[in-house]
Amino acid sequence: QKYFKNFCYSPQIIMLCLYMKFRFSLSYREIEELCQLRGLDIDHSTLQRWVERFASLLDTRLRQRKKKVHSSWRMDETYIKLKGRWIFLYRAVDKYGATIDFLIRKKRDTQAAKSFFRKAIRENGKPEKINVDKSGANKAALDAINQEYLDTEQIEIRQNKYLNNMIEQDHRFIKKRTRPMLGFKSFNGARQTIKGIEILHMIRKGQLKNDNQINRTTFEQFASLVA
């Protein structure tokens, strides 16, 4: 396959290792040990390079096949540790819990929120309404976004804490994967790993748009992204 040229291992082995990293709370050294049990001598640094090489490709392929989301969004941010400091993961789901988009930023401010909303709208279209928390930065970002759409219907901004329970609950899947890692060593490493975790989360939610995915396992659907 074209994506795996010049690699020493088969696409099946590479995709399985990526799946283990994104699906379970395993470190690179733990995956290295699991591979050794099956007679595969794959160094943990090689596994890390595979994540940084393939995560963006998988993200692009998934977005090409991702089902449309509802026009009512719930947005919130959570925390990820990088070199002992907290960075911010902006995320949004629709009213049915489908993942809309995600974005990592070093700061939690209006500019970061605006970058997230622009990315989410570019990838998924403009929503009718967005629910955010009481953060002034998120409200200010949406006000700025609405200024860019003065000639069309404005996005309705809501700040209802109860409505954001869904996105706060959805954070748990991501935090469950990142917490055992005890923090990332590089911003790019964090970004690529989060992409992979979010991809698996969306696949498990049934967000791949393809009739052929029916009755296929999560891993088979994941591997099909590079088929």
PDB file of C-alpha atoms in Angstrom, residues 59 62-76 78 89-103 116 119-121 123-125 127 166-174 194-209:
ATOM      1  CA  ASP A  59      -7.471  12.167  10.784  1.00  0.00           C
ATOM      2  CA  LEU A  62     -11.745   9.971   8.757  1.00  0.00           C
ATOM      3  CA  ARG A  63     -12.942  13.530   8.074  1.00  0.00           C
ATOM      4  CA  GLN A  64     -13.544  12.547   4.440  1.00  0.00           C
ATOM      5  CA  ARG A  65     -15.896   9.776   5.601  1.00  0.00           C
ATOM      6  CA  LYS A  66     -17.350  11.319   8.750  1.00  0.00           C
ATOM      7  CA  LYS A  67     -21.134  11.511   9.022  1.00  0.00           C
ATOM      8  CA  LYS A  68     -22.780  14.915   9.206  1.00  0.00           C
ATOM      9  CA  VAL A  69     -23.383  16.277  12.688  1.00  0.00           C
ATOM     10  CA  HIS A  70     -26.458  18.003  14.091  1.00  0.00           C
ATOM     11  CA  SER A  71     -26.616  21.811  14.038  1.00  0.00           C
ATOM     12  CA  SER A  72     -26.935  22.106  17.840  1.00  0.00           C
ATOM     13  CA  TRP A  73     -23.470  21.963  19.460  1.00  0.00           C
ATOM     14  CA  ARG A  74     -22.099  21.698  23.003  1.00  0.00           C
ATOM     15  CA  MET A  75     -18.554  23.036  23.417  1.00  0.00           C
ATOM     16  CA  ASP A  76     -16.150  22.857  26.367  1.00  0.00           C
ATOM     17  CA  THR A  78     -10.471  20.160  29.208  1.00  0.00           C
ATOM     18  CA  LEU A  89      -8.039  20.619  24.593  1.00  0.00           C
ATOM     19  CA  TYR A  90     -11.075  22.303  23.029  1.00  0.00           C
ATOM     20  CA  ARG A  91     -13.833  19.856  22.074  1.00  0.00           C
ATOM     21  CA  ALA A  92     -17.440  19.897  20.895  1.00  0.00           C
ATOM     22  CA  VAL A  93     -20.208  17.326  20.448  1.00  0.00           C
ATOM     23  CA  ASP A  94     -23.665  17.695  18.950  1.00  0.00           C
ATOM     24  CA  LYS A  95     -26.955  17.174  20.817  1.00  0.00           C
ATOM     25  CA  TYR A  96     -26.745  13.427  20.186  1.00  0.00           C
ATOM     26  CA  GLY A  97     -23.162  13.081  21.439  1.00  0.00           C
ATOM     27  CA  ALA A  98     -21.389  12.818  18.065  1.00  0.00           C
ATOM     28  CA  THR A  99     -17.937  14.405  18.084  1.00  0.00           C
ATOM     29  CA  ILE A 100     -17.807  17.594  16.030  1.00  0.00           C
ATOM     30  CA  ASP A 101     -14.180  18.641  16.361  1.00  0.00           C
ATOM     31  CA  PHE A 102     -11.216  19.128  18.694  1.00  0.00           C
ATOM     32  CA  LEU A 103      -8.175  21.399  18.920  1.00  0.00           C
ATOM     33  CA  PHE A 116     -11.454  26.177  17.526  1.00  0.00           C
ATOM     34  CA  LYS A 119     -11.880  25.008  12.483  1.00  0.00           C
ATOM     35  CA  ALA A 120     -15.104  23.293  13.567  1.00  0.00           C
ATOM     36  CA  ILE A 121     -17.234  25.423  11.223  1.00  0.00           C
ATOM     37  CA  GLU A 123     -14.998  21.154   8.747  1.00  0.00           C
ATOM     38  CA  ASN A 124     -18.668  20.753   9.687  1.00  0.00           C
ATOM     39  CA  GLY A 125     -20.558  23.826   8.488  1.00  0.00           C
ATOM     40  CA  PRO A 127     -24.370  25.459  13.369  1.00  0.00           C
ATOM     41  CA  MET A 166     -22.921  15.781  27.717  1.00  0.00           C
ATOM     42  CA  ILE A 167     -19.585  17.199  26.554  1.00  0.00           C
ATOM     43  CA  GLU A 168     -18.156  17.021  30.080  1.00  0.00           C
ATOM     44  CA  GLN A 169     -19.073  13.336  30.210  1.00  0.00           C
ATOM     45  CA  ASP A 170     -17.558  12.828  26.752  1.00  0.00           C
ATOM     46  CA  HIS A 171     -14.221  14.216  27.976  1.00  0.00           C
ATOM     47  CA  ARG A 172     -13.898  11.126  30.159  1.00  0.00           C
ATOM     48  CA  PHE A 173     -12.972   8.820  27.284  1.00  0.00           C
ATOM     49  CA  ILE A 174     -10.097  11.115  26.292  1.00  0.00           C
ATOM     50  CA  ILE A 194      -4.999  13.138  20.737  1.00  0.00           C
ATOM     51  CA  LYS A 195      -5.916  12.888  17.048  1.00  0.00           C
ATOM     52  CA  GLY A 196      -5.627   9.110  17.212  1.00  0.00           C
ATOM     53  CA  ILE A 197      -7.615   8.845  20.437  1.00  0.00           C
ATOM     54  CA  GLU A 198     -10.375  11.064  19.019  1.00  0.00           C
ATOM     55  CA  ILE A 199     -10.460   8.995  15.807  1.00  0.00           C
ATOM     56  CA  LEU A 200     -11.078   5.785  17.756  1.00  0.00           C
ATOM     57  CA  HIS A 201     -13.687   7.542  19.881  1.00  0.00           C
ATOM     58  CA  MET A 202     -15.587   8.658  16.768  1.00  0.00           C
ATOM     59  CA  ILE A 203     -15.398   5.212  15.182  1.00  0.00           C
ATOM     60  CA  ARG A 204     -16.796   3.635  18.357  1.00  0.00           C
ATOM     61  CA  LYS A 205     -19.653   6.137  18.217  1.00  0.00           C
ATOM     62  CA  GLY A 206     -20.492   4.962  14.693  1.00  0.00           C
ATOM     63  CA  GLN A 207     -19.490   8.182  12.933  1.00  0.00           C
ATOM     64  CA  LEU A 208     -17.901   6.575   9.856  1.00  0.00           C
ATOM     65  CA  LYS A 209     -20.067   7.136   6.783  1.00  0.00           C
TER      66      LYS A 209
END
